[in-house]
C-alpha positions as a Markdown table, in Angstrom:
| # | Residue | x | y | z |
|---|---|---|---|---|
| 1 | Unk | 0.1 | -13.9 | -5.2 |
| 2 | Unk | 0.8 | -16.9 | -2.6 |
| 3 | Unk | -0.9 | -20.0 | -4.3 |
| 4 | Unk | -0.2 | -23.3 | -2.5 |
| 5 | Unk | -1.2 | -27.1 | -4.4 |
| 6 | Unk | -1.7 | -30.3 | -3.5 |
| 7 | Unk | -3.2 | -33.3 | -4.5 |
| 8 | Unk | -3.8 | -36.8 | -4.0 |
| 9 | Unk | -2.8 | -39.8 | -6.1 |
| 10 | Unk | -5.7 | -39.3 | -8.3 |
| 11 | Unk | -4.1 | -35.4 | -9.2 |
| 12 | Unk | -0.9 | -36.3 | -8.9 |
| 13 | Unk | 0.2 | -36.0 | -12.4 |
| 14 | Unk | -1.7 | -33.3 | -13.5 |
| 15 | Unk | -0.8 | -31.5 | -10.4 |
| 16 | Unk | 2.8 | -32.0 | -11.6 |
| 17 | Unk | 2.0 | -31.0 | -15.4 |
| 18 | Unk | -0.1 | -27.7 | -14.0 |
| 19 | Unk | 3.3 | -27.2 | -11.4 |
| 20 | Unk | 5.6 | -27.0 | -14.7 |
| 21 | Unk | 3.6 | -25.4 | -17.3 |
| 22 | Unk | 2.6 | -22.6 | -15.0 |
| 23 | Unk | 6.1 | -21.9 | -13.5 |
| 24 | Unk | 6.8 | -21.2 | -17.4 |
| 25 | Unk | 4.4 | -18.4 | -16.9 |
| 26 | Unk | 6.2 | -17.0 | -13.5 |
| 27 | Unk | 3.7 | -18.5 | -11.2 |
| 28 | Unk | 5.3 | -19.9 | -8.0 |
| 29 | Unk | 3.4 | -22.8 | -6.3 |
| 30 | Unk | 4.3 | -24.1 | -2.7 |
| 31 | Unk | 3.6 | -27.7 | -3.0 |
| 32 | Unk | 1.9 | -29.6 | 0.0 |
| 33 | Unk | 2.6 | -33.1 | -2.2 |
| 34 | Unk | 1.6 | -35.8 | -2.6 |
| 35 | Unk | 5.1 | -36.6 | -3.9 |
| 36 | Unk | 3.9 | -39.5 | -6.0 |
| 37 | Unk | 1.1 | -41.8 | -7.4 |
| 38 | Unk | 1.1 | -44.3 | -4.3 |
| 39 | Unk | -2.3 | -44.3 | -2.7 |
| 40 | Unk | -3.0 | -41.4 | -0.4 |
| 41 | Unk | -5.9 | -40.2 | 2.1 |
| 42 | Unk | -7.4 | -36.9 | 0.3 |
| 43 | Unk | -8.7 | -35.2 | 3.4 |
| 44 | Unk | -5.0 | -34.8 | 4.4 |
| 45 | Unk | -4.0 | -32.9 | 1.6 |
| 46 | Unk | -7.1 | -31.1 | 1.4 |
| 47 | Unk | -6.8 | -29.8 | 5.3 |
| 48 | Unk | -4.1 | -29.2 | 5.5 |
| 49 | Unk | -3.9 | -26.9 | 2.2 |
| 50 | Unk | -6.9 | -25.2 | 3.2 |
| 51 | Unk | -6.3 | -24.3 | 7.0 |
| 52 | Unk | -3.4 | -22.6 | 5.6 |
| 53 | Unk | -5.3 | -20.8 | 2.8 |
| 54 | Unk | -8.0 | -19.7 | 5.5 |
| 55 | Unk | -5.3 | -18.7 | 8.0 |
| 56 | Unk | -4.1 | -16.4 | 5.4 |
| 57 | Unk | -0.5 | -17.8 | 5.0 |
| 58 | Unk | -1.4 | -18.4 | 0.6 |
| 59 | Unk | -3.8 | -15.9 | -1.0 |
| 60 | Unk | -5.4 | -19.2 | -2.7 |
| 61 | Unk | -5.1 | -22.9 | -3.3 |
| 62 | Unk | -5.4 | -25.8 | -5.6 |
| 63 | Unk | -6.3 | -29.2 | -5.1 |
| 64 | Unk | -6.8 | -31.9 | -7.3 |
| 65 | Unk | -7.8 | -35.2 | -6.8 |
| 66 | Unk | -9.1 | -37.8 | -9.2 |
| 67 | Unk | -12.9 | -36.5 | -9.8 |
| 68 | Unk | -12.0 | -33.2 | -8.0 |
| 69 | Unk | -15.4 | -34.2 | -6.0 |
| 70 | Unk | -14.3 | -35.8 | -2.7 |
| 71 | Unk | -11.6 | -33.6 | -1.9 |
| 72 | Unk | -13.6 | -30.9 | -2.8 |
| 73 | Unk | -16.1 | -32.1 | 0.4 |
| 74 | Unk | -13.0 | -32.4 | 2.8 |
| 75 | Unk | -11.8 | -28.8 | 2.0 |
| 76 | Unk | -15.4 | -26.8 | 2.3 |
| 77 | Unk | -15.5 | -28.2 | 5.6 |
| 78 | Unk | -12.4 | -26.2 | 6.7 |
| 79 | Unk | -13.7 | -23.0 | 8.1 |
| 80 | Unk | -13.3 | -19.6 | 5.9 |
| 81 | Unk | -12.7 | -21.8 | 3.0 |
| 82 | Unk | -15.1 | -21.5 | -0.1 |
| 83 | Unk | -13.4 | -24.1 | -2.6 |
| 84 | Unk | -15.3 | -24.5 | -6.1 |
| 85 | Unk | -14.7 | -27.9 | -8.2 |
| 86 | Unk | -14.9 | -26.1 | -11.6 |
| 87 | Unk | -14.7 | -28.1 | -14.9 |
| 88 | Unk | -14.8 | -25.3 | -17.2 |
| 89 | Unk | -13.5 | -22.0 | -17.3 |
| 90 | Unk | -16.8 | -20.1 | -17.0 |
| 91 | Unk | -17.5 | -21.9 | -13.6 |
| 92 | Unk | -13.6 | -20.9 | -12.5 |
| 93 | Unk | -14.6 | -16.8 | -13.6 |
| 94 | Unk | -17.8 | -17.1 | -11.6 |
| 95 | Unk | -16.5 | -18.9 | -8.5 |
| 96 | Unk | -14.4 | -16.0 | -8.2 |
| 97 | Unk | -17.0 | -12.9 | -9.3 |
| 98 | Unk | -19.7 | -14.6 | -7.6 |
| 99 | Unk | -18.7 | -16.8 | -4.6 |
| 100 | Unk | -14.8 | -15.2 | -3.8 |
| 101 | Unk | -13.6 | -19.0 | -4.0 |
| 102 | Unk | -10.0 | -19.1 | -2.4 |
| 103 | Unk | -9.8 | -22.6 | -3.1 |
| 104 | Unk | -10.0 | -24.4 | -7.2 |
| 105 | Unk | -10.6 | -28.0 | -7.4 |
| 106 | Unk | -9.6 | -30.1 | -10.1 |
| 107 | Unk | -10.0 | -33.6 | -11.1 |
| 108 | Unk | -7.1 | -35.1 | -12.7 |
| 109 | Unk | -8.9 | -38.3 | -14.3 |
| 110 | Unk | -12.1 | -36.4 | -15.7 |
| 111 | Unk | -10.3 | -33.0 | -17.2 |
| 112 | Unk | -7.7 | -33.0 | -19.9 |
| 113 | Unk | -4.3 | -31.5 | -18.5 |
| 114 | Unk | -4.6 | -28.7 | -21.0 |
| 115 | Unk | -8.1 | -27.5 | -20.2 |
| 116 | Unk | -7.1 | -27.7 | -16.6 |
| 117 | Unk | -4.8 | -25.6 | -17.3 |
| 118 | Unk | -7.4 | -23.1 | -19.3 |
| 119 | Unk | -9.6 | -23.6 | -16.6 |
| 120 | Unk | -6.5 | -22.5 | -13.7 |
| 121 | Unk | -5.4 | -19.7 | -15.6 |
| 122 | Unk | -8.9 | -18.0 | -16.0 |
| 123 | Unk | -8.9 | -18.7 | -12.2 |
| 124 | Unk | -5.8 | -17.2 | -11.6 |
| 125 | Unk | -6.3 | -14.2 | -13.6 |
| 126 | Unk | -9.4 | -13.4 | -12.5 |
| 127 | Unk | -9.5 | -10.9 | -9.3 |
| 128 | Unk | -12.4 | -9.1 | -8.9 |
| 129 | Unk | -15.2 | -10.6 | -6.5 |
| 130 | Unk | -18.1 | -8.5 | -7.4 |
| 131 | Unk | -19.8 | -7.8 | -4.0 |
| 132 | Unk | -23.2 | -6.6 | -3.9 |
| 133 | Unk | -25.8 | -9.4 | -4.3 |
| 134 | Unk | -23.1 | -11.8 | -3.9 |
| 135 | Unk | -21.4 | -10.1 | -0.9 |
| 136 | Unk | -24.4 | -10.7 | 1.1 |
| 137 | Unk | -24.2 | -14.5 | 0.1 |
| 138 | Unk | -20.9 | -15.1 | 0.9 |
| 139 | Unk | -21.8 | -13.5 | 4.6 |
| 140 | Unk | -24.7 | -15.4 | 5.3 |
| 141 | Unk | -22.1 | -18.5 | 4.7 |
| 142 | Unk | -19.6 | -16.7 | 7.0 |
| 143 | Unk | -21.9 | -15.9 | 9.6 |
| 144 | Unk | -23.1 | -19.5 | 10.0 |
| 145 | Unk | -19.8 | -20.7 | 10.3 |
| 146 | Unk | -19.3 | -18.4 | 12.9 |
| 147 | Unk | -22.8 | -19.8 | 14.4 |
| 148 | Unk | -21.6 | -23.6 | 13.7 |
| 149 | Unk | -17.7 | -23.5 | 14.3 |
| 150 | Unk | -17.8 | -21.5 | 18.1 |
């Protein structure tokens, strides 16, 4: 699986605990920074990560940023991209099964660095989208993209 991450100052240092502990486990993250704790603009990291993620190049992303909330906003506005700020791992099962979220959202200064990591790995190891009832869902938010981004 292709995972990309990135953050802003707010994530930065879980980003970088998340980055260690998971390489431990043989994941391999391509990092789109930030490459510190200096102020940063979230939307850059967010669009960036996420036009790649809908472009296909990663399988799914990660972005953190202090709440999780506003770069949350900036990456659901990148077409093809259904990112899902989850603070518990039931929400990161279900934003999988039910929505077939390619994009997690963290926030570094509201969830502990190991329940983030509880909630990432339920994320990760989850790969089933269910379909049905919540195929037809995820269209109808497809098709007015389609409708909306000409």
């Amino acid at each position: 699986m292709k995972i990309v991450i990135a953050s802003d100052h707010g994530g930065y240092e879980l980003k970088q605990f998340l980055i260690e502990t998971f390489k431990k486990e043989g994941y391999d993250f391509v990092d789109y920074g930030t490459d510190s704790e200096e102020s940063v603009d979230y939307p850059d990291y967010a669009i960036k990560t996420c036009e790649d993620v809908a472009a296909g190049k990663f399988d799914r992303g990660i972005l953190i940023c202090g709440t999780g909330i506003g770069i949350s906003i900036a990456a659901n506005k990148v077409k093809g991209i259904r990112a899902a700020h989850c603070t518990d791992c039931f929400s990161a099962k279900m934003c999988k099964q039910h929505n077939n979220a390619n994009v997690i959202v963290l926030g570094g200064r509201i969830t502990g660095p190991e329940l983030a990591a509880e909630i990432l790995r339920t994320y990760l190891n989850e790969k089933e989208f269910l379909g049905g009832r919540h195929e037809n869902r995820v269209n109808k938010i497809k098709a007015y993209e389609e409708k909306v981004y000409k």
